[in-house]
Amino acid sequence: MAQNLAELLEKKSHAANAAPIDWDARRDTYLAAVQALYREIRTILAGPLKQKTVSLEQRPKQLSENFIGTYSVDDLILLVGNEQVRFSPRGRNVLGAAGRVDVVGERGEAMLILGGGGNWEFVRSRQPILQTEPLSEATLGEILQLVMRD
Amino acid sequence: MPVPNLNDETAEPQSLDEILDWHSGQVGALIEQRAVTLHALQSGSRVNVPLAFPTENEIESYFQRQRRELDRLTVLNLVASAEATIRVDFFHRVRNRLKDRLSVAYRDWFDTLSGRKQLRPDFDEQGILTVIKQVGVLDNHLIGQFRECLQARHWIGHGRFWAKPVAVDALAPVDVLNRANIVIRAVTI
């Protein structure tokens, strides 16, 4: 191997060792947070679920991310009448958050982000000022009104 | 002879090289910003991009759009600069009554124009490029290649509301620079 190439790789190797990232741990933390989100949604919707006003299904899908690789994660499908809303994990590696789940309805989309404290937040507005709100029964209602048909 | 004032102190002519240098600088800045942004994706550090919690694919898509827009605006500037150079040369030849074939053809055509058109003669169809083509100072296919750049400039500069000419995506700024340079070197003094 040429001297210059060897030196370059050596230097890069040391730079990486300075702050190693445990990508598997990041993925697992994200997956656990997604499952916690789905439990929270089930808890919030416990009444309507019991009354069979709504139903929930989980459907597995594959996500691929740099460094993490390909892994399996579930979409959560909320069925209300003849309409559905999909809670769709977009990945652990997002800028400014520790993970993201998009909420996709027939009228629009909303975004949930995983904050540094491990709590899910609803991105209420992006412009002109970024506004987020912790996920709660009230914000879930707001999200569903935003993404579902009138 | 109504020839426009070409030396106004507020004019800001740009050479093709200045424009391409600006493009290179902006490409470098985009590459740097992309690298910083992708690194922030790993490290969790803050970075200023106008995207809300983007994934890596969304970041890549954003920088591809920025680069595409940069290239288009550069093409717009390059073609506008080339047109300006050719127009200035045109007026120089007409005003100074030069005796070469192209200058004589320019002047003969200029004399047929109305006063308003003499101030701003057409450039492409039935304009300066047509006179250049008729005189034969440049192979027709080279003029044709430059005209493709004009189509791209026209689409970019006028709102992009009609079907996109093939040249818009087919021509990189350096291609436009080369085509414009060929015409400028062949027809300007």
Tab-separated table of C-alpha atoms in Angstrom:
chain	number	residue	atom	x	y	z
A	1	MET	CA	0.000	0.000	0.000
A	2	ALA	CA	1.379	3.429	-0.902
A	3	GLN	CA	2.709	5.422	2.035
A	4	ASN	CA	0.307	8.336	1.522
A	5	LEU	CA	-2.736	6.071	1.400
A	6	ALA	CA	-1.624	4.224	4.523
A	7	GLU	CA	-1.119	7.513	6.368
A	8	LEU	CA	-4.513	8.789	5.269
A	9	LEU	CA	-6.305	5.651	6.474
A	10	GLU	CA	-4.366	5.676	9.754
A	11	LYS	CA	-5.337	9.304	10.372
A	12	LYS	CA	-9.001	8.649	9.551
A	13	SER	CA	-9.018	5.590	11.783
A	14	HIS	CA	-7.797	7.636	14.759
A	15	ALA	CA	-10.334	10.369	14.039
A	16	ALA	CA	-13.128	7.798	14.131
A	17	ASN	CA	-11.819	6.228	17.336
A	18	ALA	CA	-12.010	9.582	19.094
A	19	ALA	CA	-15.798	9.343	19.262
A	20	PRO	CA	-17.051	5.897	18.274
A	21	ILE	CA	-20.760	5.704	17.593
A	22	ASP	CA	-22.665	2.596	18.574
A	23	TRP	CA	-25.032	2.425	15.644
A	24	ASP	CA	-26.718	-0.760	16.836
A	25	ALA	CA	-27.534	0.925	20.142
A	26	ARG	CA	-28.947	3.953	18.318
A	27	ARG	CA	-31.144	1.689	16.192
A	28	ASP	CA	-32.346	-0.299	19.197
A	29	THR	CA	-33.135	2.854	21.176
A	30	TYR	CA	-35.104	4.191	18.227
A	31	LEU	CA	-37.024	0.948	17.765
A	32	ALA	CA	-37.860	0.864	21.461
A	33	ALA	CA	-39.049	4.469	21.263
A	34	VAL	CA	-41.272	3.630	18.280
A	35	GLN	CA	-42.847	0.770	20.241
A	36	ALA	CA	-43.310	3.137	23.214
A	37	LEU	CA	-45.005	5.620	20.886
A	38	TYR	CA	-47.391	2.953	19.643
A	39	ARG	CA	-48.218	1.963	23.240
A	40	GLU	CA	-48.871	5.611	24.065
A	41	ILE	CA	-51.229	5.922	21.092
A	42	ARG	CA	-53.059	2.755	22.168
A	43	THR	CA	-53.404	4.188	25.673
A	44	ILE	CA	-54.752	7.502	24.382
A	45	LEU	CA	-57.187	5.673	22.109
A	46	ALA	CA	-58.171	3.061	24.687
A	47	GLY	CA	-61.775	4.267	24.831
A	48	PRO	CA	-62.444	4.345	21.068
A	49	LEU	CA	-60.607	1.009	20.703
A	50	LYS	CA	-62.821	-0.592	23.328
A	51	GLN	CA	-65.915	0.821	21.661
A	52	LYS	CA	-64.540	-0.379	18.280
A	53	THR	CA	-64.861	3.133	16.863
A	54	VAL	CA	-61.295	2.732	15.664
A	55	SER	CA	-58.904	-0.151	15.218
A	56	LEU	CA	-55.137	-0.394	15.035
A	57	GLU	CA	-52.896	-2.701	13.009
A	58	GLN	CA	-49.129	-3.023	12.842
A	59	ARG	CA	-47.528	-3.870	9.525
A	60	PRO	CA	-43.800	-4.607	9.245
A	61	LYS	CA	-41.595	-2.861	6.730
A	62	GLN	CA	-37.869	-2.485	6.043
A	63	LEU	CA	-35.858	0.679	6.601
A	64	SER	CA	-32.313	1.193	5.302
A	65	GLU	CA	-30.003	3.806	6.724
A	66	ASN	CA	-26.328	4.539	6.307
A	67	PHE	CA	-24.168	3.000	9.041
A	68	ILE	CA	-27.180	1.269	10.604
A	69	GLY	CA	-28.050	-0.968	7.661
A	70	THR	CA	-31.418	-2.522	6.916
A	71	TYR	CA	-33.794	-3.329	9.753
A	72	SER	CA	-37.419	-4.153	10.282
A	73	VAL	CA	-39.876	-1.763	11.902
A	74	ASP	CA	-43.668	-1.618	12.018
A	75	ASP	CA	-45.994	0.968	10.590
A	76	LEU	CA	-49.001	1.551	12.834
A	77	ILE	CA	-52.244	1.827	10.896
A	78	LEU	CA	-55.195	3.574	12.495
A	79	LEU	CA	-58.478	2.601	10.829
A	80	VAL	CA	-61.466	4.892	11.296
A	81	GLY	CA	-64.518	4.082	9.190
A	82	ASN	CA	-63.269	3.841	5.617
A	83	GLU	CA	-60.285	6.051	6.282
A	84	GLN	CA	-56.821	5.180	7.507
A	85	VAL	CA	-53.928	7.046	9.059
A	86	ARG	CA	-50.443	5.553	8.941
A	87	PHE	CA	-47.789	6.199	11.558
A	88	SER	CA	-44.703	5.554	9.470
A	89	PRO	CA	-41.195	5.467	10.971
A	90	ARG	CA	-38.765	7.335	8.711
A	91	GLY	CA	-35.557	6.462	10.502
A	92	ARG	CA	-33.212	7.055	13.388
A	93	ASN	CA	-30.816	9.280	11.483
A	94	VAL	CA	-32.584	12.604	11.104
A	95	LEU	CA	-31.044	16.002	11.554
A	96	GLY	CA	-31.928	17.655	14.855
A	97	ALA	CA	-33.712	14.725	16.483
A	98	ALA	CA	-33.116	11.155	17.604
A	99	GLY	CA	-35.677	9.713	15.184
A	100	ARG	CA	-38.795	10.502	13.217
A	101	VAL	CA	-42.219	9.037	12.558
A	102	ASP	CA	-44.427	10.595	9.893
A	103	VAL	CA	-48.199	10.540	10.234
A	104	VAL	CA	-49.722	10.087	6.795
A	105	GLY	CA	-53.411	10.644	6.236
A	106	GLU	CA	-55.571	11.102	3.159
A	107	ARG	CA	-55.494	14.883	3.448
A	108	GLY	CA	-51.955	15.530	4.610
A	109	GLU	CA	-48.949	14.587	6.648
A	110	ALA	CA	-47.585	15.476	10.051
A	111	MET	CA	-44.313	14.749	11.755
A	112	LEU	CA	-43.406	13.306	15.137
A	113	ILE	CA	-39.828	13.609	16.319
A	114	LEU	CA	-37.993	11.885	19.101
A	115	GLY	CA	-36.457	14.484	21.379
A	116	GLY	CA	-33.224	14.105	23.269
A	117	GLY	CA	-35.119	13.156	26.429
A	118	GLY	CA	-36.736	10.207	24.706
A	119	ASN	CA	-40.134	11.902	24.358
A	120	TRP	CA	-42.124	12.168	21.150
A	121	GLU	CA	-43.067	15.641	19.979
A	122	PHE	CA	-45.461	16.862	17.314
A	123	VAL	CA	-43.920	19.354	14.880
A	124	ARG	CA	-46.697	21.939	14.828
A	125	SER	CA	-45.010	24.360	12.432
A	126	ARG	CA	-41.734	24.566	10.574
A	127	GLN	CA	-41.903	28.144	9.346
A	128	PRO	CA	-41.283	30.902	10.235
A	129	ILE	CA	-40.434	29.451	13.650
A	130	LEU	CA	-40.067	25.799	14.487
A	131	GLN	CA	-42.714	24.846	17.035
A	132	THR	CA	-43.007	21.446	18.682
A	133	GLU	CA	-45.450	20.137	21.270
A	134	PRO	CA	-45.166	16.991	23.394
A	135	LEU	CA	-47.416	14.196	22.201
A	136	SER	CA	-50.608	14.051	24.239
A	137	GLU	CA	-54.280	13.281	23.744
A	138	ALA	CA	-54.783	16.891	22.644
A	139	THR	CA	-51.927	16.918	20.141
A	140	LEU	CA	-52.912	13.507	18.765
A	141	GLY	CA	-56.377	14.930	18.133
A	142	GLU	CA	-54.811	17.933	16.436
A	143	ILE	CA	-52.664	15.675	14.261
A	144	LEU	CA	-55.590	13.529	13.186
A	145	GLN	CA	-57.658	16.598	12.315
A	146	LEU	CA	-54.727	17.853	10.265
A	147	VAL	CA	-54.164	14.714	8.198
A	148	MET	CA	-57.659	13.245	7.878
A	149	ARG	CA	-60.422	14.206	5.464
A	150	ASP	CA	-62.956	16.773	6.663
B	1	MET	CA	-27.216	56.960	-35.388
B	2	PRO	CA	-29.094	55.881	-32.211
B	3	VAL	CA	-26.554	53.648	-30.521
B	4	PRO	CA	-27.064	52.984	-26.794
B	5	ASN	CA	-24.616	54.273	-24.189
B	6	LEU	CA	-22.409	51.262	-23.499
B	7	ASN	CA	-20.145	52.796	-20.872
B	8	ASP	CA	-22.611	53.844	-18.204
B	9	GLU	CA	-20.983	53.962	-14.792
B	10	THR	CA	-23.749	51.820	-13.300
B	11	ALA	CA	-23.193	48.965	-15.747
B	12	GLU	CA	-21.919	45.723	-14.207
B	13	PRO	CA	-20.653	43.584	-17.066
B	14	GLN	CA	-19.471	40.121	-16.085
B	15	SER	CA	-17.029	38.027	-18.075
B	16	LEU	CA	-17.673	34.337	-18.677
B	17	ASP	CA	-14.657	33.488	-16.501
B	18	GLU	CA	-15.954	35.619	-13.619
B	19	ILE	CA	-19.266	33.814	-13.784
B	20	LEU	CA	-17.673	30.373	-13.893
B	21	ASP	CA	-15.392	31.330	-10.984
B	22	TRP	CA	-18.477	32.342	-8.983
B	23	HIS	CA	-20.103	29.025	-9.887
B	24	SER	CA	-17.021	27.096	-8.741
B	25	GLY	CA	-17.003	28.962	-5.436
B	26	GLN	CA	-20.674	28.246	-4.839
B	27	VAL	CA	-20.250	24.566	-5.747
B	28	GLY	CA	-17.427	24.387	-3.210
B	29	ALA	CA	-19.625	26.000	-0.565
B	30	LEU	CA	-22.437	23.542	-1.304
B	31	ILE	CA	-20.077	20.566	-1.071
B	32	GLU	CA	-18.775	21.886	2.239
B	33	GLN	CA	-22.277	22.512	3.597
B	34	ARG	CA	-23.406	19.055	2.517
B	35	ALA	CA	-20.436	17.469	4.301
B	36	VAL	CA	-21.101	19.479	7.473
B	37	THR	CA	-24.794	18.588	7.335
B	38	LEU	CA	-24.179	14.869	6.859
B	39	HIS	CA	-21.654	14.944	9.698
B	40	ALA	CA	-24.237	16.666	11.910
B	41	LEU	CA	-26.618	13.818	11.113
B	42	GLN	CA	-24.178	11.492	12.869
B	43	SER	CA	-22.910	13.753	15.622
B	44	GLY	CA	-26.178	15.449	16.512
B	45	SER	CA	-24.581	18.888	16.225
B	46	ARG	CA	-26.621	21.848	15.036
B	47	VAL	CA	-26.481	22.961	11.425
B	48	ASN	CA	-28.399	25.550	9.496
B	49	VAL	CA	-30.400	24.033	6.637
B	50	PRO	CA	-33.969	25.028	5.790
B	51	LEU	CA	-35.353	21.540	6.378
B	52	ALA	CA	-37.252	20.187	9.373
B	53	PHE	CA	-35.692	17.022	10.777
B	54	PRO	CA	-34.640	15.629	7.402
B	55	THR	CA	-33.504	12.089	6.751
B	56	GLU	CA	-30.271	11.501	4.869
B	57	ASN	CA	-32.177	10.963	1.615
B	58	GLU	CA	-33.999	14.264	2.104
B	59	ILE	CA	-30.699	16.030	2.776
B	60	GLU	CA	-29.185	14.555	-0.390
B	61	SER	CA	-32.254	15.537	-2.369
B	62	TYR	CA	-32.061	19.079	-0.970
B	63	PHE	CA	-28.433	19.509	-2.016
B	64	GLN	CA	-29.149	18.063	-5.454
B	65	ARG	CA	-31.878	20.702	-5.891
B	66	GLN	CA	-29.516	23.451	-4.722
B	67	ARG	CA	-26.870	22.324	-7.197
B	68	ARG	CA	-29.383	22.131	-10.031
B	69	GLU	CA	-30.615	25.641	-9.303
B	70	LEU	CA	-27.074	26.953	-9.062
B	71	ASP	CA	-26.254	25.433	-12.461
B	72	ARG	CA	-29.360	26.936	-14.022
B	73	LEU	CA	-28.708	30.420	-12.725
B	74	THR	CA	-25.120	30.113	-13.909
B	75	VAL	CA	-26.295	29.134	-17.384
B	76	LEU	CA	-28.593	32.170	-17.338
B	77	ASN	CA	-25.692	34.439	-16.422
B	78	LEU	CA	-23.288	32.894	-18.918
B	79	VAL	CA	-25.637	33.266	-21.860
B	80	ALA	CA	-26.599	36.789	-20.830
B	81	SER	CA	-22.923	37.708	-20.590
B	82	ALA	CA	-22.167	36.190	-23.997
B	83	GLU	CA	-25.070	38.067	-25.553
B	84	ALA	CA	-23.871	41.298	-23.986
B	85	THR	CA	-20.348	40.770	-25.333
B	86	ILE	CA	-21.638	40.130	-28.839
B	87	ARG	CA	-23.988	43.123	-28.686
B	88	VAL	CA	-21.243	45.464	-27.476
B	89	ASP	CA	-19.024	44.260	-30.321
B	90	PHE	CA	-21.902	44.744	-32.740
B	91	PHE	CA	-22.344	48.391	-31.730
B	92	HIS	CA	-18.600	48.958	-31.797
B	93	ARG	CA	-18.410	47.751	-35.400
B	94	VAL	CA	-21.469	49.756	-36.462
B	95	ARG	CA	-20.470	52.969	-34.696
B	96	ASN	CA	-16.902	52.907	-35.984
B	97	ARG	CA	-17.846	51.860	-39.529
B	98	LEU	CA	-15.307	49.062	-39.668
B	99	LYS	CA	-14.614	47.654	-43.114
B	100	ASP	CA	-14.442	43.883	-42.614
B	101	ARG	CA	-17.205	41.619	-43.970
B	102	LEU	CA	-19.019	41.114	-40.714
B	103	SER	CA	-18.953	44.831	-39.820
B	104	VAL	CA	-20.303	45.789	-43.253
B	105	ALA	CA	-23.073	43.175	-42.965
B	106	TYR	CA	-23.909	44.392	-39.473
B	107	ARG	CA	-24.144	48.001	-40.672
B	108	ASP	CA	-26.235	47.162	-43.754
B	109	TRP	CA	-28.696	45.285	-41.551
B	110	PHE	CA	-28.613	47.982	-38.864
B	111	ASP	CA	-29.589	50.624	-41.437
B	112	THR	CA	-32.770	48.686	-42.226
B	113	LEU	CA	-33.967	48.819	-38.613
B	114	SER	CA	-36.386	51.295	-37.109
B	115	GLY	CA	-35.023	53.779	-34.568
B	116	ARG	CA	-36.341	51.743	-31.650
B	117	LYS	CA	-34.905	48.510	-33.018
B	118	GLN	CA	-31.562	50.220	-33.620
B	119	LEU	CA	-31.344	50.831	-29.875
B	120	ARG	CA	-32.109	47.209	-29.106
B	121	PRO	CA	-31.742	45.022	-32.199
B	122	ASP	CA	-33.009	41.447	-32.107
B	123	PHE	CA	-30.366	38.966	-31.132
B	124	ASP	CA	-31.463	35.478	-32.158
B	125	GLU	CA	-33.978	34.846	-34.958
B	126	GLN	CA	-33.815	37.604	-37.603
B	127	GLY	CA	-31.246	39.336	-35.432
B	128	ILE	CA	-27.503	39.594	-34.882
B	129	LEU	CA	-26.968	35.803	-34.907
B	130	THR	CA	-28.754	35.559	-38.244
B	131	VAL	CA	-26.397	38.150	-39.739
B	132	ILE	CA	-23.410	36.228	-38.358
B	133	LYS	CA	-24.775	33.062	-39.935
B	134	GLN	CA	-25.327	34.755	-43.314
B	135	VAL	CA	-21.786	36.158	-43.402
B	136	GLY	CA	-20.365	32.715	-42.677
B	137	VAL	CA	-17.672	33.667	-40.183
B	138	LEU	CA	-18.588	30.604	-38.149
B	139	ASP	CA	-19.828	27.099	-38.982
B	140	ASN	CA	-23.608	26.967	-38.845
B	141	HIS	CA	-23.628	24.051	-36.431
B	142	LEU	CA	-21.612	26.107	-33.927
B	143	ILE	CA	-24.200	28.870	-34.089
B	144	GLY	CA	-26.864	26.184	-33.702
B	145	GLN	CA	-25.144	24.892	-30.568
B	146	PHE	CA	-25.077	28.402	-29.112
B	147	ARG	CA	-28.756	28.844	-29.964
B	148	GLU	CA	-29.543	25.798	-27.814
B	149	CYS	CA	-27.988	27.721	-24.915
B	150	LEU	CA	-30.296	30.640	-25.715
B	151	GLN	CA	-33.319	28.325	-25.428
B	152	ALA	CA	-32.170	27.275	-21.957
B	153	ARG	CA	-31.558	30.882	-20.921
B	154	HIS	CA	-34.961	31.937	-22.252
B	155	TRP	CA	-36.766	29.220	-20.276
B	156	ILE	CA	-34.878	29.920	-17.038
B	157	GLY	CA	-35.104	33.683	-17.320
B	158	HIS	CA	-38.786	33.929	-18.166
B	159	GLY	CA	-40.440	31.906	-15.464
B	160	ARG	CA	-40.092	28.276	-16.642
B	161	PHE	CA	-43.823	27.998	-17.195
B	162	TRP	CA	-43.705	26.108	-20.486
B	163	ALA	CA	-42.212	22.772	-21.557
B	164	LYS	CA	-38.588	22.569	-20.524
B	165	PRO	CA	-36.190	22.593	-23.483
B	166	VAL	CA	-33.893	19.563	-23.638
B	167	ALA	CA	-30.898	21.901	-23.404
B	168	VAL	CA	-31.770	22.891	-19.824
B	169	ASP	CA	-30.801	19.516	-18.375
B	170	ALA	CA	-28.384	18.541	-21.119
B	171	LEU	CA	-26.016	21.492	-20.806
B	172	ALA	CA	-23.721	21.975	-17.834
B	173	PRO	CA	-22.369	25.482	-17.207
B	174	VAL	CA	-18.997	24.476	-18.625
B	175	ASP	CA	-20.687	23.316	-21.863
B	176	VAL	CA	-22.399	26.686	-22.169
B	177	LEU	CA	-19.118	28.459	-21.459
B	178	ASN	CA	-17.391	26.507	-24.241
B	179	ARG	CA	-20.160	27.099	-26.774
B	180	ALA	CA	-20.356	30.797	-25.925
B	181	ASN	CA	-16.590	31.181	-26.096
B	182	ILE	CA	-16.469	29.683	-29.580
B	183	VAL	CA	-18.961	32.245	-30.874
B	184	ILE	CA	-17.367	35.159	-29.031
B	185	ARG	CA	-13.865	34.328	-30.271
B	186	ALA	CA	-15.087	33.974	-33.841
B	187	VAL	CA	-17.117	37.163	-34.088
B	188	THR	CA	-15.740	39.744	-31.656
B	189	ILE	CA	-12.740	41.987	-32.047
